[in-house]
Structure formats: structure tokens, C-alpha cells
Amino acid sequence: MRVLLIEDQADLQRIVRDMLEEEGYAVDTCSDGMAGFARAMSCDYDAIVLDLMLPKMDGRELLERLRERRNTPVLILSALDELADRCHGLDLGADDYLPKPFRHEELLARLRALIRRAAGQANPQIEIGNVSIDTRAKTVSLNGKVVSLTTREYSLLEYLAMHRGRVITRNELFDHLFDEIDEINSNMLDVYISYLRKKLGNGLITTRRGLGYLIPK
């Protein structure tokens, strides 16, 4: 999953970015509202973590302008913690609001929930035949036994499972699994798909030639 973090405090931006990357997210960052809005419009992010008090464009203005064109899930992360601030942020179109200071595990849990709901997947446990995916622990089991996956393998499987029943194009997978600084080779997806099939069985992921990949419902 790919997340855009718009935060002008350099130390906090680094801490949150590192935390998200450790959880397996591809993370792009911006330090002001103008750049953040441009980035948010340029890519179909799985979620945006948005500060409000930003230079060049206030986070509330950014959110208003974003909502005119996109439904990207937005979590406001702000030092403005009054009830009126939280209500205003949600009324502007934010999907969640977490005041600073915050607990890391709470931010991660809220982000997971946002992404699940946006994909129409309310249950954090995804069952596909004999494969079980725990999106909270980011673990995968086959016939009840945990299978060791790399971060990239898990991210690919999770994205396909979250959008089960829909053919996912290669471009969409590249957009959602890699950040702006990742070095991408054209055959990387084929390699990761082959690893997943070796570990979880050939029948889990279907290739649609010329279209993309699919986990059937």
C-alpha cells in the first residue's frame, strides 16, 4: 500500500515515514501544502496522512480542494486537538482525525482501518480458500501454518486480496506498491508473483494475459 505523508516538521516527518516503511508501506513525503496537493493529485494513493498547519497551503484548504476531485482516504494528524477542530476536519471530508501527540500503534491501526474500508474490506482477516491473511499482524497462513513472506511479497498479496475479484493491472500494482524513489524493473512483479505461487500454490493468483493479475472471488 502506498501512503502520502504531508508533514512540515522534519523530525516528525522522518519518524512517521520510518514507522510506516517498517510496516511495509511505500511512502512519499511532502513538507508543504502546495507540494502535497500536487502530489495527491498525481497518484492514486491508498491513504494520505495530513497535517493541518502547513506552509504555502493550509491542510484544510488542501483537503477541500482534494475532495472536489478525489476520494482518497485522509487521516488528519494535527496538534489542533480541540473538539471544534476535529469536527471541522471531519466535516471538510477527512475520514479520521488523530491529535498530536499520538501513539504509534494507534496511528497504524487507524491507517489500516481506513485502507480496509476504502477497499470494501471491513474484516481485518481475509480468508481465501486455505490461505488466511491477517492484515493486523501482516502474516499469512496456508492450511493453518504461517508462511514466511518478504515485505514486498506480503504487500503484493495484500493488495490483490483487498481487491479480490477485480483484475489489477501491472501499472496499478506499480503505483500502489512502490514509492517515488524505488528502483523498478519491468519484470519485478512477475518475479514476486512466482515467489507467491511457490509459497502459496499456483491456483491462488490468476494471470490475465495483457491485462494483469487477479485473485478470483
CSV table of C-alpha atoms in Angstrom, one decimal:
chain,number,residue,atom,x,y,z
A,1,MET,CA,0.0,0.0,0.0
A,2,ARG,CA,1.2,3.5,-0.9
A,3,VAL,CA,0.8,6.4,1.5
A,4,LEU,CA,1.4,10.1,1.1
A,5,LEU,CA,2.6,11.8,4.3
A,6,ILE,CA,2.2,15.7,4.3
A,7,GLU,CA,4.0,17.0,7.3
A,8,ASP,CA,6.2,20.1,7.6
A,9,GLN,CA,8.1,19.2,10.8
A,10,ALA,CA,11.2,17.4,9.6
A,11,ASP,CA,11.8,15.3,12.7
A,12,LEU,CA,8.2,14.1,12.9
A,13,GLN,CA,8.0,13.5,9.2
A,14,ARG,CA,11.1,11.3,9.4
A,15,ILE,CA,9.7,9.4,12.4
A,16,VAL,CA,6.3,8.7,10.8
A,17,ARG,CA,7.9,7.8,7.5
A,18,ASP,CA,10.2,5.3,9.1
A,19,MET,CA,7.4,3.8,11.1
A,20,LEU,CA,5.2,3.4,8.0
A,21,GLU,CA,8.0,1.9,6.0
A,22,GLU,CA,8.8,-0.6,8.8
A,23,GLU,CA,5.2,-1.7,8.4
A,24,GLY,CA,5.7,-2.3,4.7
A,25,TYR,CA,4.1,0.8,3.3
A,26,ALA,CA,5.5,2.6,0.3
A,27,VAL,CA,5.7,6.2,1.5
A,28,ASP,CA,6.0,9.5,-0.4
A,29,THR,CA,6.5,12.7,1.7
A,30,CYS,CA,5.9,16.4,1.2
A,31,SER,CA,6.7,19.3,3.5
A,32,ASP,CA,4.2,22.0,2.4
A,33,GLY,CA,0.6,22.2,1.3
A,34,MET,CA,1.2,23.2,-2.3
A,35,ALA,CA,3.5,20.3,-3.0
A,36,GLY,CA,1.3,17.9,-1.0
A,37,PHE,CA,-1.8,18.9,-3.1
A,38,ALA,CA,0.1,18.4,-6.4
A,39,ARG,CA,1.4,15.0,-5.2
A,40,ALA,CA,-2.0,13.9,-4.0
A,41,MET,CA,-3.5,14.7,-7.5
A,42,SER,CA,-0.7,13.0,-9.3
A,43,CYS,CA,-1.2,9.5,-7.8
A,44,ASP,CA,-4.0,7.3,-6.6
A,45,TYR,CA,-2.7,6.8,-3.0
A,46,ASP,CA,-4.2,4.3,-0.7
A,47,ALA,CA,-4.3,6.9,2.1
A,48,ILE,CA,-3.0,10.4,2.9
A,49,VAL,CA,-1.7,11.4,6.4
A,50,LEU,CA,-2.2,15.1,6.5
A,51,ASP,CA,-1.0,17.8,8.9
A,52,LEU,CA,-3.2,20.9,9.1
A,53,MET,CA,-0.8,23.8,9.9
A,54,LEU,CA,1.3,23.6,6.7
A,55,PRO,CA,3.2,26.4,4.8
A,56,LYS,CA,2.1,27.6,1.4
A,57,MET,CA,-1.3,25.9,1.7
A,58,ASP,CA,-3.2,25.1,4.9
A,59,GLY,CA,-4.1,21.5,5.3
A,60,ARG,CA,-7.8,22.4,5.5
A,61,GLU,CA,-7.7,24.2,2.1
A,62,LEU,CA,-5.7,21.2,0.7
A,63,LEU,CA,-8.5,18.9,1.9
A,64,GLU,CA,-11.3,21.0,0.5
A,65,ARG,CA,-9.6,21.1,-2.9
A,66,LEU,CA,-8.8,17.4,-2.8
A,67,ARG,CA,-12.4,16.5,-2.1
A,68,GLU,CA,-13.6,18.3,-5.2
A,69,ARG,CA,-11.7,15.7,-7.3
A,70,ARG,CA,-10.6,12.6,-5.3
A,71,ASN,CA,-12.0,10.3,-2.6
A,72,THR,CA,-8.6,9.2,-1.3
A,73,PRO,CA,-8.8,8.2,2.4
A,74,VAL,CA,-7.4,11.1,4.5
A,75,LEU,CA,-6.3,10.9,8.1
A,76,ILE,CA,-5.6,14.3,9.7
A,77,LEU,CA,-2.7,14.2,12.1
A,78,SER,CA,-2.6,17.6,13.9
A,79,ALA,CA,-1.6,19.4,17.0
A,80,LEU,CA,-5.0,21.2,16.8
A,81,ASP,CA,-6.9,18.9,19.3
A,82,GLU,CA,-10.0,20.9,20.2
A,83,LEU,CA,-13.4,19.3,19.6
A,84,ALA,CA,-14.2,22.1,17.1
A,85,ASP,CA,-11.0,21.4,15.1
A,86,ARG,CA,-11.7,17.7,15.0
A,87,CYS,CA,-15.3,18.2,13.9
A,88,HIS,CA,-14.3,20.8,11.3
A,89,GLY,CA,-11.7,18.5,9.8
A,90,LEU,CA,-14.1,15.6,9.5
A,91,ASP,CA,-16.8,17.9,8.0
A,92,LEU,CA,-14.3,19.0,5.4
A,93,GLY,CA,-14.0,15.4,4.2
A,94,ALA,CA,-11.4,13.8,6.4
A,95,ASP,CA,-12.0,10.1,7.1
A,96,ASP,CA,-10.3,10.2,10.5
A,97,TYR,CA,-8.6,12.6,12.9
A,98,LEU,CA,-5.8,11.8,15.3
A,99,PRO,CA,-4.5,14.6,17.6
A,100,LYS,CA,-0.8,15.0,18.3
A,101,PRO,CA,0.9,13.7,20.4
A,102,PHE,CA,-0.2,10.2,19.4
A,103,ARG,CA,0.7,6.6,20.0
A,104,HIS,CA,2.4,4.9,17.0
A,105,GLU,CA,0.3,1.8,17.3
A,106,GLU,CA,-2.9,3.9,17.2
A,107,LEU,CA,-1.9,5.7,14.0
A,108,LEU,CA,-1.0,2.4,12.4
A,109,ALA,CA,-4.3,0.8,13.5
A,110,ARG,CA,-6.4,3.8,12.2
A,111,LEU,CA,-4.5,3.7,8.9
A,112,ARG,CA,-5.1,0.0,8.4
A,113,ALA,CA,-8.8,0.5,9.1
A,114,LEU,CA,-9.0,3.4,6.6
A,115,ILE,CA,-7.4,1.4,3.9
A,116,ARG,CA,-9.5,-1.6,4.6
A,117,ARG,CA,-12.8,0.3,4.5
A,118,ALA,CA,-11.8,2.1,1.3
A,119,ALA,CA,-11.2,-1.3,-0.4
A,120,GLY,CA,-14.6,-2.6,1.0
A,121,GLN,CA,-12.8,-5.0,3.3
A,122,ALA,CA,-14.2,-4.4,6.8
A,123,ASN,CA,-12.8,-7.6,8.3
A,124,PRO,CA,-9.1,-7.5,9.1
A,125,GLN,CA,-8.9,-11.2,8.5
A,126,ILE,CA,-9.1,-12.3,4.8
A,127,GLU,CA,-9.8,-15.9,4.0
A,128,ILE,CA,-9.2,-17.2,0.5
A,129,GLY,CA,-9.7,-21.0,0.4
A,130,ASN,CA,-6.9,-22.5,2.5
A,131,VAL,CA,-5.0,-19.1,2.6
A,132,SER,CA,-5.5,-16.8,5.6
A,133,ILE,CA,-4.2,-13.2,5.6
A,134,ASP,CA,-4.1,-11.3,8.9
A,135,THR,CA,-3.8,-7.6,7.9
A,136,ARG,CA,-3.2,-6.6,11.6
A,137,ALA,CA,-0.2,-8.8,12.2
A,138,LYS,CA,0.7,-8.8,8.4
A,139,THR,CA,1.0,-12.6,8.5
A,140,VAL,CA,-0.1,-15.2,6.0
A,141,SER,CA,-1.1,-18.8,6.8
A,142,LEU,CA,-1.5,-21.8,4.5
A,143,ASN,CA,-3.6,-24.7,5.9
A,144,GLY,CA,-3.1,-23.1,9.3
A,145,LYS,CA,0.7,-22.9,9.1
A,146,VAL,CA,2.4,-19.5,8.9
A,147,VAL,CA,4.2,-18.9,5.6
A,148,SER,CA,7.2,-16.6,5.6
A,149,LEU,CA,6.9,-13.8,3.1
A,150,THR,CA,9.1,-10.8,2.4
A,151,THR,CA,7.6,-7.3,2.9
A,152,ARG,CA,7.2,-6.9,-0.9
A,153,GLU,CA,5.6,-10.3,-1.3
A,154,TYR,CA,3.1,-9.6,1.5
A,155,SER,CA,2.3,-6.1,0.1
A,156,LEU,CA,1.5,-7.6,-3.3
A,157,LEU,CA,-0.6,-10.4,-1.9
A,158,GLU,CA,-2.5,-8.0,0.4
A,159,TYR,CA,-3.3,-5.6,-2.4
A,160,LEU,CA,-4.6,-8.3,-4.6
A,161,ALA,CA,-6.6,-9.8,-1.8
A,162,MET,CA,-8.1,-6.5,-0.8
A,163,HIS,CA,-9.3,-6.1,-4.3
A,164,ARG,CA,-10.3,-9.7,-4.8
A,165,GLY,CA,-12.5,-10.3,-7.9
A,166,ARG,CA,-11.0,-7.5,-9.9
A,167,VAL,CA,-8.2,-7.7,-12.5
A,168,ILE,CA,-5.4,-5.5,-11.2
A,169,THR,CA,-3.2,-4.0,-14.0
A,170,ARG,CA,0.6,-4.0,-13.7
A,171,ASN,CA,0.5,-0.2,-13.7
A,172,GLU,CA,-1.8,-0.1,-10.8
A,173,LEU,CA,0.4,-2.5,-8.8
A,174,PHE,CA,3.5,-0.5,-9.5
A,175,ASP,CA,1.6,2.7,-8.4
A,176,HIS,CA,0.5,1.1,-5.1
A,177,LEU,CA,3.5,-1.0,-4.1
A,178,PHE,CA,6.4,1.3,-4.9
A,179,ASP,CA,7.3,4.8,-3.8
A,180,GLU,CA,8.8,7.5,-5.9
A,181,ILE,CA,12.4,6.6,-5.1
A,182,ASP,CA,12.1,2.8,-5.5
A,183,GLU,CA,14.1,1.4,-8.4
A,184,ILE,CA,11.7,-0.6,-10.5
A,185,ASN,CA,12.4,-3.3,-13.1
A,186,SER,CA,9.7,-4.3,-15.6
A,187,ASN,CA,9.9,-8.0,-14.5
A,188,MET,CA,9.8,-7.3,-10.8
A,189,LEU,CA,6.1,-8.1,-10.5
A,190,ASP,CA,6.5,-11.4,-12.4
A,191,VAL,CA,9.2,-12.4,-10.0
A,192,TYR,CA,7.2,-11.7,-6.9
A,193,ILE,CA,4.1,-13.4,-8.3
A,194,SER,CA,6.2,-16.5,-9.0
A,195,TYR,CA,7.5,-16.4,-5.4
A,196,LEU,CA,4.0,-16.2,-4.1
A,197,ARG,CA,2.8,-19.1,-6.2
A,198,LYS,CA,5.7,-21.3,-5.0
A,199,LYS,CA,4.8,-20.5,-1.4
A,200,LEU,CA,1.0,-20.5,-1.5
A,201,GLY,CA,0.1,-22.6,-4.5
A,202,ASN,CA,-0.3,-22.0,-8.2
A,203,GLY,CA,-4.1,-21.6,-8.0
A,204,LEU,CA,-4.2,-18.6,-5.8
A,205,ILE,CA,-3.3,-15.8,-8.3
A,206,THR,CA,-4.6,-15.9,-11.9
A,207,THR,CA,-2.7,-14.1,-14.7
A,208,ARG,CA,-4.8,-12.4,-17.3
A,209,ARG,CA,-2.5,-12.1,-20.3
A,210,GLY,CA,-2.2,-8.4,-21.4
A,211,LEU,CA,-4.4,-7.2,-18.5
A,212,GLY,CA,-2.9,-8.1,-15.1
A,213,TYR,CA,-3.4,-10.3,-12.1
A,214,LEU,CA,-6.5,-11.5,-10.3
A,215,ILE,CA,-7.4,-13.4,-7.1
A,216,PRO,CA,-10.9,-14.8,-8.1
A,217,LYS,CA,-13.8,-14.5,-5.6
